[in-house]
Short mmCIF file of C-alpha atoms in Angstrom, two decimals:
data_model
loop_
_atom_site.label_atom_id
_atom_site.label_comp_id
_atom_site.label_asym_id
_atom_site.label_seq_id
_atom_site.Cartn_x
_atom_site.Cartn_y
_atom_site.Cartn_z
CA UNK A 36 -47.18 -68.59 104.57
CA UNK A 37 -43.68 -69.09 105.93
CA UNK A 38 -42.12 -72.41 104.94
CA UNK A 39 -38.71 -73.73 105.92
CA UNK A 40 -37.72 -77.03 104.39
CA UNK A 41 -34.49 -78.70 105.51
CA UNK A 42 -32.60 -81.35 103.56
CA UNK A 43 -29.25 -83.06 103.56
CA UNK A 44 -29.43 -85.21 106.67
CA UNK A 45 -28.38 -88.83 106.76
CA UNK A 46 -26.03 -91.33 108.29
CA UNK A 47 -22.34 -90.36 108.31
CA UNK A 48 -19.22 -91.81 109.91
CA UNK A 49 -17.37 -89.94 112.69
CA UNK A 50 -14.87 -87.45 111.29
CA UNK A 51 -16.71 -87.01 108.03
CA UNK A 52 -18.66 -84.00 106.67
CA UNK A 53 -22.20 -83.21 105.77
CA UNK A 54 -23.98 -80.10 104.47
CA UNK A 55 -27.50 -79.24 105.40
CA UNK A 56 -29.72 -76.92 103.35
CA UNK A 57 -32.87 -75.04 104.20
CA UNK A 58 -35.12 -73.67 101.49
CA UNK A 59 -37.11 -70.71 102.69
CA UNK A 60 -40.30 -69.18 101.25
CA UNK A 61 -43.24 -67.03 102.26
CA UNK A 62 -41.19 -64.14 103.60
CA UNK A 63 -38.40 -61.78 102.57
CA UNK A 64 -35.51 -64.16 103.37
CA UNK A 65 -32.83 -61.46 102.79
CA UNK A 66 -34.30 -59.34 105.60
CA UNK A 67 -34.05 -61.85 108.44
CA UNK A 68 -31.32 -63.47 110.45
CA UNK A 69 -31.58 -67.24 110.59
CA UNK A 70 -30.62 -69.90 113.11
CA UNK A 71 -29.89 -73.60 113.32
CA UNK A 72 -31.18 -75.42 116.40
CA UNK A 73 -30.75 -79.16 117.05
CA UNK A 74 -32.36 -81.75 119.30
CA UNK A 75 -30.65 -85.04 120.11
CA UNK A 76 -32.88 -88.11 120.47
CA UNK A 77 -34.74 -87.87 123.80
CA UNK A 78 -32.92 -84.67 124.71
CA UNK A 79 -33.71 -80.97 124.82
CA UNK A 80 -33.18 -78.16 122.37
CA UNK A 81 -29.72 -76.90 121.69
CA UNK A 82 -28.93 -73.67 119.82
CA UNK A 83 -26.23 -74.24 117.19
CA UNK A 84 -25.61 -71.08 115.15
CA UNK A 85 -26.98 -67.79 113.84
CA UNK A 86 -26.29 -65.72 110.72
CA UNK A 87 -27.31 -62.14 110.17
CA UNK A 88 -29.62 -61.08 107.31
CA UNK A 89 -26.68 -60.25 105.05
CA UNK A 90 -24.34 -63.06 106.17
CA UNK A 91 -21.95 -60.51 107.68
CA UNK A 92 -22.23 -61.75 111.26
CA UNK A 93 -22.11 -65.34 112.45
CA UNK A 94 -22.05 -66.84 115.90
CA UNK A 95 -21.74 -70.43 117.06
CA UNK A 96 -22.29 -72.55 120.11
CA UNK A 97 -19.04 -73.60 121.76
CA UNK A 98 -19.88 -77.26 121.03
CA UNK A 99 -19.68 -76.70 117.25
CA UNK A 100 -17.33 -73.76 116.92
CA UNK A 101 -14.46 -74.34 114.47
CA UNK A 102 -16.25 -77.45 113.07
CA UNK A 103 -19.52 -76.10 111.70
CA UNK A 104 -20.03 -73.16 109.31
CA UNK A 105 -23.33 -71.39 108.77
CA UNK A 106 -23.89 -69.56 105.48
CA UNK A 107 -26.67 -68.27 103.27
CA UNK A 108 -27.46 -67.46 99.64
CA UNK A 109 -30.02 -64.74 99.55
CA UNK A 110 -30.43 -65.03 95.79
CA UNK A 111 -31.59 -68.64 96.31
CA UNK A 112 -33.40 -68.05 99.58
CA UNK A 113 -31.38 -70.83 101.10
CA UNK A 114 -29.60 -71.33 104.43
CA UNK A 115 -26.75 -73.80 104.89
CA UNK A 116 -24.92 -75.58 107.65
CA UNK A 117 -21.58 -77.13 106.73
CA UNK A 118 -20.70 -79.69 109.36
CA UNK A 119 -17.13 -81.02 109.44
CA UNK A 120 -15.29 -83.33 111.82
CA UNK A 121 -18.62 -84.83 112.89
CA UNK A 122 -18.83 -86.59 116.25
CA UNK A 123 -21.34 -89.12 117.62
CA UNK A 124 -22.62 -86.42 119.95
CA UNK A 125 -23.70 -84.38 116.90
CA UNK A 126 -26.45 -86.93 116.24
CA UNK A 127 -29.66 -84.92 116.29
CA UNK A 128 -32.56 -83.50 114.34
CA UNK A 129 -31.42 -80.16 112.93
CA UNK A 130 -33.93 -77.39 112.54
CA UNK A 131 -33.73 -74.27 110.41
CA UNK A 132 -35.36 -71.40 112.32
CA UNK A 133 -36.31 -67.89 111.37
CA UNK A 134 -35.58 -65.06 113.82
CA UNK A 135 -38.55 -63.35 115.39
CA UNK A 136 -39.29 -59.86 114.14
CA UNK A 137 -38.93 -58.63 117.69
CA UNK A 138 -35.23 -59.49 117.90
CA UNK A 139 -32.61 -61.95 116.66
CA UNK A 140 -32.48 -63.56 120.07
CA UNK A 141 -35.85 -65.15 119.53
CA UNK A 142 -37.31 -67.69 117.10
CA UNK A 143 -40.69 -67.77 115.45
CA UNK A 144 -40.91 -70.17 112.48
CA UNK A 145 -39.25 -73.61 112.47
CA UNK A 146 -38.71 -76.19 109.76
CA UNK A 147 -39.70 -79.82 110.18
CA UNK A 148 -36.10 -80.85 110.80
CA UNK A 149 -33.58 -83.18 109.15
CA UNK A 150 -32.02 -86.04 111.01
CA UNK A 151 -28.24 -86.43 111.21
CA UNK A 152 -26.85 -89.66 112.54
CA UNK A 153 -23.12 -89.89 113.22
CA UNK A 154 -22.09 -93.52 113.63
CA UNK A 155 -19.54 -96.00 112.41
CA UNK B 230 -21.35 -73.62 128.49
CA UNK B 231 -23.87 -75.75 130.41
CA UNK B 232 -27.57 -75.53 129.76
CA UNK B 233 -29.77 -73.32 131.90
CA UNK B 234 -31.29 -75.26 134.77
CA UNK B 235 -34.98 -76.12 134.69
CA UNK B 236 -36.97 -78.61 136.77
CA UNK B 237 -37.47 -81.80 134.80
CA UNK B 238 -41.22 -81.85 135.46
CA UNK B 239 -44.05 -79.86 136.99
CA UNK B 240 -47.72 -80.65 137.28
CA UNK B 241 -50.98 -78.93 138.12
CA UNK B 242 -54.67 -79.37 137.91
CA UNK B 243 -56.93 -77.49 135.49
CA UNK B 244 -57.54 -73.96 136.68
CA UNK B 245 -54.53 -73.86 138.94
CA UNK B 246 -51.35 -71.85 138.44
CA UNK B 247 -47.84 -73.27 137.96
CA UNK B 248 -44.44 -71.69 137.76
CA UNK B 249 -41.41 -73.04 135.88
CA UNK B 250 -38.04 -71.71 136.97
CA UNK B 251 -34.94 -71.26 134.81
CA UNK B 252 -31.62 -70.61 136.54
CA UNK B 253 -28.48 -69.38 134.89
CA UNK B 254 -25.63 -67.08 135.73
CA UNK B 255 -24.65 -63.45 135.61
CA UNK B 256 -23.29 -64.10 132.14
CA UNK B 257 -26.67 -64.97 130.73
CA UNK B 258 -30.02 -64.53 132.52
CA UNK B 259 -28.60 -62.22 135.15
CA UNK B 260 -26.81 -59.99 132.69
CA UNK B 261 -29.45 -59.42 130.02
CA UNK B 262 -33.19 -59.13 129.56
CA UNK B 263 -33.14 -61.33 126.47
CA UNK B 264 -34.97 -64.29 128.06
CA UNK B 265 -37.59 -66.21 126.15
CA UNK B 266 -39.85 -69.21 126.71
CA UNK B 267 -41.00 -71.78 124.16
CA UNK B 268 -43.85 -74.29 124.34
CA UNK B 269 -43.15 -77.59 122.51
CA UNK B 270 -45.79 -80.19 121.82
CA UNK B 271 -44.05 -83.37 120.61
CA UNK B 272 -44.17 -83.64 116.87
CA UNK B 273 -44.93 -79.95 116.36
CA UNK B 274 -42.71 -76.88 116.03
CA UNK B 275 -41.81 -75.08 119.27
CA UNK B 276 -43.85 -71.92 119.82
CA UNK B 277 -42.57 -68.61 121.21
CA UNK B 278 -44.65 -67.82 124.29
CA UNK B 279 -42.61 -65.08 126.04
CA UNK B 280 -39.77 -62.84 124.85
CA UNK B 281 -37.64 -60.18 126.53
CA UNK B 282 -38.46 -61.64 129.93
CA UNK B 283 -42.15 -60.69 130.08
CA UNK B 284 -43.52 -59.81 126.63
CA UNK B 285 -46.09 -61.96 124.85
CA UNK B 286 -46.18 -62.26 121.04
CA UNK B 287 -49.52 -61.59 119.42
CA UNK B 288 -51.91 -64.48 119.93
CA UNK B 289 -50.39 -65.85 123.12
CA UNK B 290 -52.99 -65.87 125.97
CA UNK B 291 -52.40 -63.52 128.88
CA UNK B 292 -52.51 -66.61 131.12
CA UNK B 293 -48.78 -66.87 130.26
CA UNK B 294 -46.46 -64.48 131.97
CA UNK B 295 -42.76 -64.19 132.55
CA UNK B 296 -40.49 -62.59 135.15
CA UNK B 297 -36.87 -62.43 136.22
CA UNK B 298 -35.02 -61.95 139.51
CA UNK B 299 -31.28 -62.02 139.54
CA UNK B 300 -30.04 -65.11 137.68
CA UNK B 301 -33.41 -66.82 137.59
CA UNK B 302 -36.28 -66.38 135.15
CA UNK B 303 -39.74 -67.78 135.62
CA UNK B 304 -42.71 -68.70 133.50
CA UNK B 305 -46.09 -68.67 135.17
CA UNK B 306 -49.17 -70.20 133.62
CA UNK B 307 -52.44 -69.32 135.34
CA UNK B 308 -55.80 -70.95 134.76
CA UNK B 309 -54.09 -74.13 133.63
CA UNK B 310 -55.82 -75.88 130.70
CA UNK B 311 -55.42 -79.34 129.26
CA UNK B 312 -53.83 -78.00 126.04
CA UNK B 313 -51.06 -76.38 128.10
CA UNK B 314 -49.55 -79.85 128.65
CA UNK B 315 -46.24 -79.74 126.80
CA UNK B 316 -42.50 -79.30 127.20
CA UNK B 317 -41.32 -75.81 128.04
CA UNK B 318 -37.88 -74.40 127.30
CA UNK B 319 -36.31 -71.20 128.46
CA UNK B 320 -33.62 -69.46 126.43
CA UNK B 321 -31.23 -66.66 127.09
CA UNK B 322 -28.64 -64.51 125.32
CA UNK B 323 -25.14 -64.84 126.76
CA UNK B 324 -22.07 -62.69 127.18
CA UNK B 325 -20.41 -64.78 124.50
CA UNK B 326 -22.95 -63.48 121.94
CA UNK B 327 -24.54 -66.92 121.82
CA UNK B 328 -27.90 -68.28 122.87
CA UNK B 329 -28.48 -71.06 125.40
CA UNK B 330 -31.53 -73.19 126.18
CA UNK B 331 -32.66 -74.71 129.42
CA UNK B 332 -32.90 -78.44 129.70
CA UNK B 333 -36.67 -78.36 129.32
CA UNK B 334 -39.57 -78.91 131.68
CA UNK B 335 -42.39 -81.36 131.08
CA UNK B 336 -45.72 -79.87 132.23
CA UNK B 337 -48.39 -82.38 133.08
CA UNK B 338 -51.99 -81.22 133.52
CA UNK B 339 -53.58 -83.66 135.96
#
């Protein structure tokens, strides 16, 4: 079965960096685009970024563009999110999400999330 | 870009029908048919209920349906059941080649 396991979250000071990882299993990772989606405490879902199956195409939400970098290692079945210049408003649970087979605009499997807290 | 606009809450009694609206702009909902809806029970992973405006993934009951008119998409749940109580989020592709969620709607089954 599909499993997505995020790691790397924690407490970090504003302006610092953090890298999240997502270990994928149960499907052919190298064949699917992947997303990061976040949810701030008590708030709704916010799409963060997407990467194509081969890593050749990446897109970002305006709120994280030029600060966050999505990447993948298909040999390791792992998705990454490098987060630089972190702000308090980046505090959220970050979810690794597999694209739906019916199109990259949709999500089917989600990880359990990893919590990032940006605070001094 | 601001989130798509959804009502904060809707409610209905078992067996009734409810509709959740999702309003955007011509740069997202109005410009593309890449609208989806997700059901989110707290503590569980969100579930894809509708994609491409009005398509249901395998396993989603036909009580759930989607539509779109202009810049507004809608999710209708007919024959409301207790287990439908959850948060619902719309999502759309945008002209900036990004995705955007609605603010979410809490559905209460009375």
